[in-house]
Short mmCIF file of N, CA and C in Angstrom, two decimals:
data_model
loop_
_atom_site.label_atom_id
_atom_site.label_comp_id
_atom_site.label_asym_id
_atom_site.label_seq_id
_atom_site.Cartn_x
_atom_site.Cartn_y
_atom_site.Cartn_z
N UNK A 1 12.85 -52.54 24.55
CA UNK A 1 13.10 -51.35 23.78
C UNK A 1 13.27 -50.18 24.75
N UNK A 2 14.24 -49.35 24.45
CA UNK A 2 14.62 -48.24 25.34
C UNK A 2 14.38 -46.91 24.63
N UNK A 3 14.00 -45.90 25.38
CA UNK A 3 13.77 -44.55 24.87
C UNK A 3 15.00 -44.04 24.11
N UNK A 4 14.75 -43.33 23.01
CA UNK A 4 15.82 -42.79 22.16
C UNK A 4 16.40 -41.47 22.68
N UNK A 5 15.79 -40.87 23.69
CA UNK A 5 16.31 -39.60 24.22
C UNK A 5 17.70 -39.84 24.82
N UNK A 6 18.58 -38.90 24.58
CA UNK A 6 19.96 -39.02 25.05
C UNK A 6 20.02 -39.25 26.55
N UNK A 7 20.70 -40.32 26.95
CA UNK A 7 20.91 -40.61 28.35
C UNK A 7 19.75 -41.30 29.05
N UNK A 8 18.62 -41.45 28.38
CA UNK A 8 17.46 -42.07 29.01
C UNK A 8 17.57 -43.59 28.89
N UNK A 9 17.26 -44.26 29.98
CA UNK A 9 17.28 -45.73 29.98
C UNK A 9 15.90 -46.31 30.28
N UNK A 10 14.88 -45.47 30.23
CA UNK A 10 13.51 -45.91 30.51
C UNK A 10 12.97 -46.75 29.35
N UNK A 11 12.06 -47.66 29.67
CA UNK A 11 11.43 -48.43 28.60
C UNK A 11 10.62 -47.52 27.68
N UNK A 12 10.60 -47.83 26.41
CA UNK A 12 9.85 -47.04 25.45
C UNK A 12 8.37 -47.41 25.50
N UNK A 13 7.53 -46.38 25.41
CA UNK A 13 6.08 -46.57 25.37
C UNK A 13 5.51 -46.20 24.01
N UNK A 14 6.25 -45.40 23.25
CA UNK A 14 5.76 -44.87 21.98
C UNK A 14 6.81 -45.00 20.89
N UNK A 15 6.32 -45.08 19.66
CA UNK A 15 7.17 -45.01 18.48
C UNK A 15 6.82 -43.75 17.73
N UNK A 16 7.81 -42.92 17.46
CA UNK A 16 7.61 -41.71 16.67
C UNK A 16 8.08 -42.01 15.26
N UNK A 17 7.16 -42.08 14.34
CA UNK A 17 7.47 -42.42 12.96
C UNK A 17 7.71 -41.14 12.19
N UNK A 18 8.82 -41.09 11.48
CA UNK A 18 9.20 -39.85 10.83
C UNK A 18 9.96 -40.15 9.54
N UNK A 19 10.09 -39.13 8.72
CA UNK A 19 11.00 -39.17 7.58
C UNK A 19 11.41 -37.76 7.21
N UNK A 20 12.56 -37.66 6.58
CA UNK A 20 13.07 -36.39 6.09
C UNK A 20 12.74 -36.37 4.60
N UNK A 21 11.76 -35.55 4.18
CA UNK A 21 11.33 -35.58 2.79
C UNK A 21 12.41 -35.22 1.77
N UNK A 22 13.45 -34.55 2.21
CA UNK A 22 14.52 -34.23 1.26
C UNK A 22 15.48 -35.41 1.08
N UNK A 23 15.39 -36.42 1.96
CA UNK A 23 16.27 -37.59 1.87
C UNK A 23 15.53 -38.90 1.60
N UNK A 24 14.30 -39.00 2.09
CA UNK A 24 13.57 -40.27 2.05
C UNK A 24 12.36 -40.20 1.12
N UNK A 25 12.00 -41.35 0.56
CA UNK A 25 10.77 -41.42 -0.22
C UNK A 25 9.58 -41.23 0.72
N UNK A 26 8.43 -40.77 0.20
CA UNK A 26 7.28 -40.47 1.08
C UNK A 26 6.81 -41.64 1.93
N UNK A 27 6.94 -42.87 1.45
CA UNK A 27 6.45 -44.01 2.22
C UNK A 27 7.44 -44.51 3.26
N UNK A 28 8.68 -44.07 3.21
CA UNK A 28 9.70 -44.52 4.17
C UNK A 28 9.43 -43.94 5.55
N UNK A 29 9.55 -44.77 6.57
CA UNK A 29 9.39 -44.31 7.94
C UNK A 29 10.56 -44.78 8.78
N UNK A 30 11.17 -43.85 9.46
CA UNK A 30 12.20 -44.16 10.45
C UNK A 30 11.52 -44.08 11.81
N UNK A 31 12.11 -44.68 12.82
CA UNK A 31 11.46 -44.74 14.12
C UNK A 31 12.39 -44.29 15.23
N UNK A 32 11.88 -43.39 16.05
CA UNK A 32 12.51 -43.07 17.33
C UNK A 32 11.58 -43.63 18.39
N UNK A 33 12.15 -44.15 19.44
CA UNK A 33 11.37 -44.67 20.57
C UNK A 33 11.34 -43.63 21.67
N UNK A 34 10.23 -43.57 22.39
CA UNK A 34 10.11 -42.56 23.45
C UNK A 34 9.37 -43.13 24.65
N UNK A 35 9.84 -42.74 25.84
CA UNK A 35 9.10 -43.02 27.07
C UNK A 35 8.08 -41.89 27.23
N UNK A 36 7.20 -42.04 28.20
CA UNK A 36 6.17 -41.01 28.44
C UNK A 36 6.80 -39.65 28.71
N UNK A 37 7.89 -39.62 29.46
CA UNK A 37 8.54 -38.36 29.83
C UNK A 37 9.13 -37.61 28.63
N UNK A 38 9.63 -38.32 27.62
CA UNK A 38 10.32 -37.68 26.50
C UNK A 38 9.50 -37.62 25.21
N UNK A 39 8.30 -38.15 25.22
CA UNK A 39 7.49 -38.19 23.99
C UNK A 39 7.26 -36.80 23.42
N UNK A 40 6.81 -35.87 24.22
CA UNK A 40 6.53 -34.51 23.72
C UNK A 40 7.79 -33.82 23.23
N UNK A 41 8.87 -33.94 23.96
CA UNK A 41 10.13 -33.30 23.55
C UNK A 41 10.60 -33.82 22.19
N UNK A 42 10.62 -35.13 22.03
CA UNK A 42 11.07 -35.70 20.76
C UNK A 42 10.10 -35.37 19.63
N UNK A 43 8.79 -35.38 19.92
CA UNK A 43 7.80 -35.03 18.90
C UNK A 43 7.93 -33.57 18.48
N UNK A 44 8.18 -32.68 19.42
CA UNK A 44 8.39 -31.26 19.07
C UNK A 44 9.63 -31.08 18.20
N UNK A 45 10.70 -31.78 18.55
CA UNK A 45 11.95 -31.70 17.77
C UNK A 45 11.70 -32.11 16.32
N UNK A 46 11.06 -33.26 16.14
CA UNK A 46 10.78 -33.73 14.78
C UNK A 46 9.73 -32.86 14.09
N UNK A 47 8.71 -32.44 14.83
CA UNK A 47 7.65 -31.61 14.25
C UNK A 47 8.14 -30.25 13.78
N UNK A 48 9.06 -29.65 14.52
CA UNK A 48 9.59 -28.34 14.13
C UNK A 48 10.32 -28.40 12.80
N UNK A 49 10.81 -29.56 12.45
CA UNK A 49 11.53 -29.74 11.19
C UNK A 49 10.63 -30.29 10.08
N UNK A 50 9.37 -30.56 10.41
CA UNK A 50 8.44 -31.11 9.44
C UNK A 50 8.67 -32.58 9.15
N UNK A 51 9.30 -33.30 10.09
CA UNK A 51 9.64 -34.71 9.87
C UNK A 51 8.64 -35.67 10.49
N UNK A 52 7.94 -35.28 11.54
CA UNK A 52 7.06 -36.20 12.27
C UNK A 52 5.86 -36.58 11.41
N UNK A 53 5.60 -37.88 11.30
CA UNK A 53 4.46 -38.36 10.52
C UNK A 53 3.38 -38.96 11.40
N UNK A 54 3.79 -39.68 12.48
CA UNK A 54 2.80 -40.35 13.30
C UNK A 54 3.43 -40.77 14.62
N UNK A 55 2.62 -40.81 15.68
CA UNK A 55 3.05 -41.34 16.97
C UNK A 55 2.14 -42.52 17.29
N UNK A 56 2.74 -43.67 17.57
CA UNK A 56 1.97 -44.88 17.87
C UNK A 56 2.53 -45.53 19.13
N UNK A 57 1.74 -46.37 19.74
CA UNK A 57 2.22 -47.15 20.88
C UNK A 57 3.23 -48.19 20.39
N UNK A 58 4.15 -48.60 21.25
CA UNK A 58 5.17 -49.57 20.83
C UNK A 58 4.53 -50.88 20.38
N UNK A 59 3.37 -51.22 20.92
CA UNK A 59 2.71 -52.45 20.51
C UNK A 59 2.20 -52.40 19.08
N UNK A 60 2.10 -51.20 18.50
CA UNK A 60 1.64 -51.04 17.11
C UNK A 60 2.80 -50.99 16.13
N UNK A 61 4.03 -51.02 16.61
CA UNK A 61 5.19 -50.97 15.71
C UNK A 61 5.38 -52.33 15.04
N UNK A 62 5.81 -52.33 13.77
CA UNK A 62 6.11 -53.61 13.12
C UNK A 62 7.32 -54.26 13.79
N UNK A 63 7.31 -55.56 13.84
CA UNK A 63 8.44 -56.26 14.49
C UNK A 63 9.63 -56.39 13.58
#
């Protein structure tokens, strides 16, 4: 699994679980992957929009 940040090819360490409440049901979760370097940036981006629900390690993501 590779980080979702544009141009990054680093392995992902985290899953950022999010949803857009105006488009998705409350239980729906979409996932962005993040390396250690991009985790905060991606979390801030989603958090500023009120989309971020949870950050978990990649080992905790459903297969």
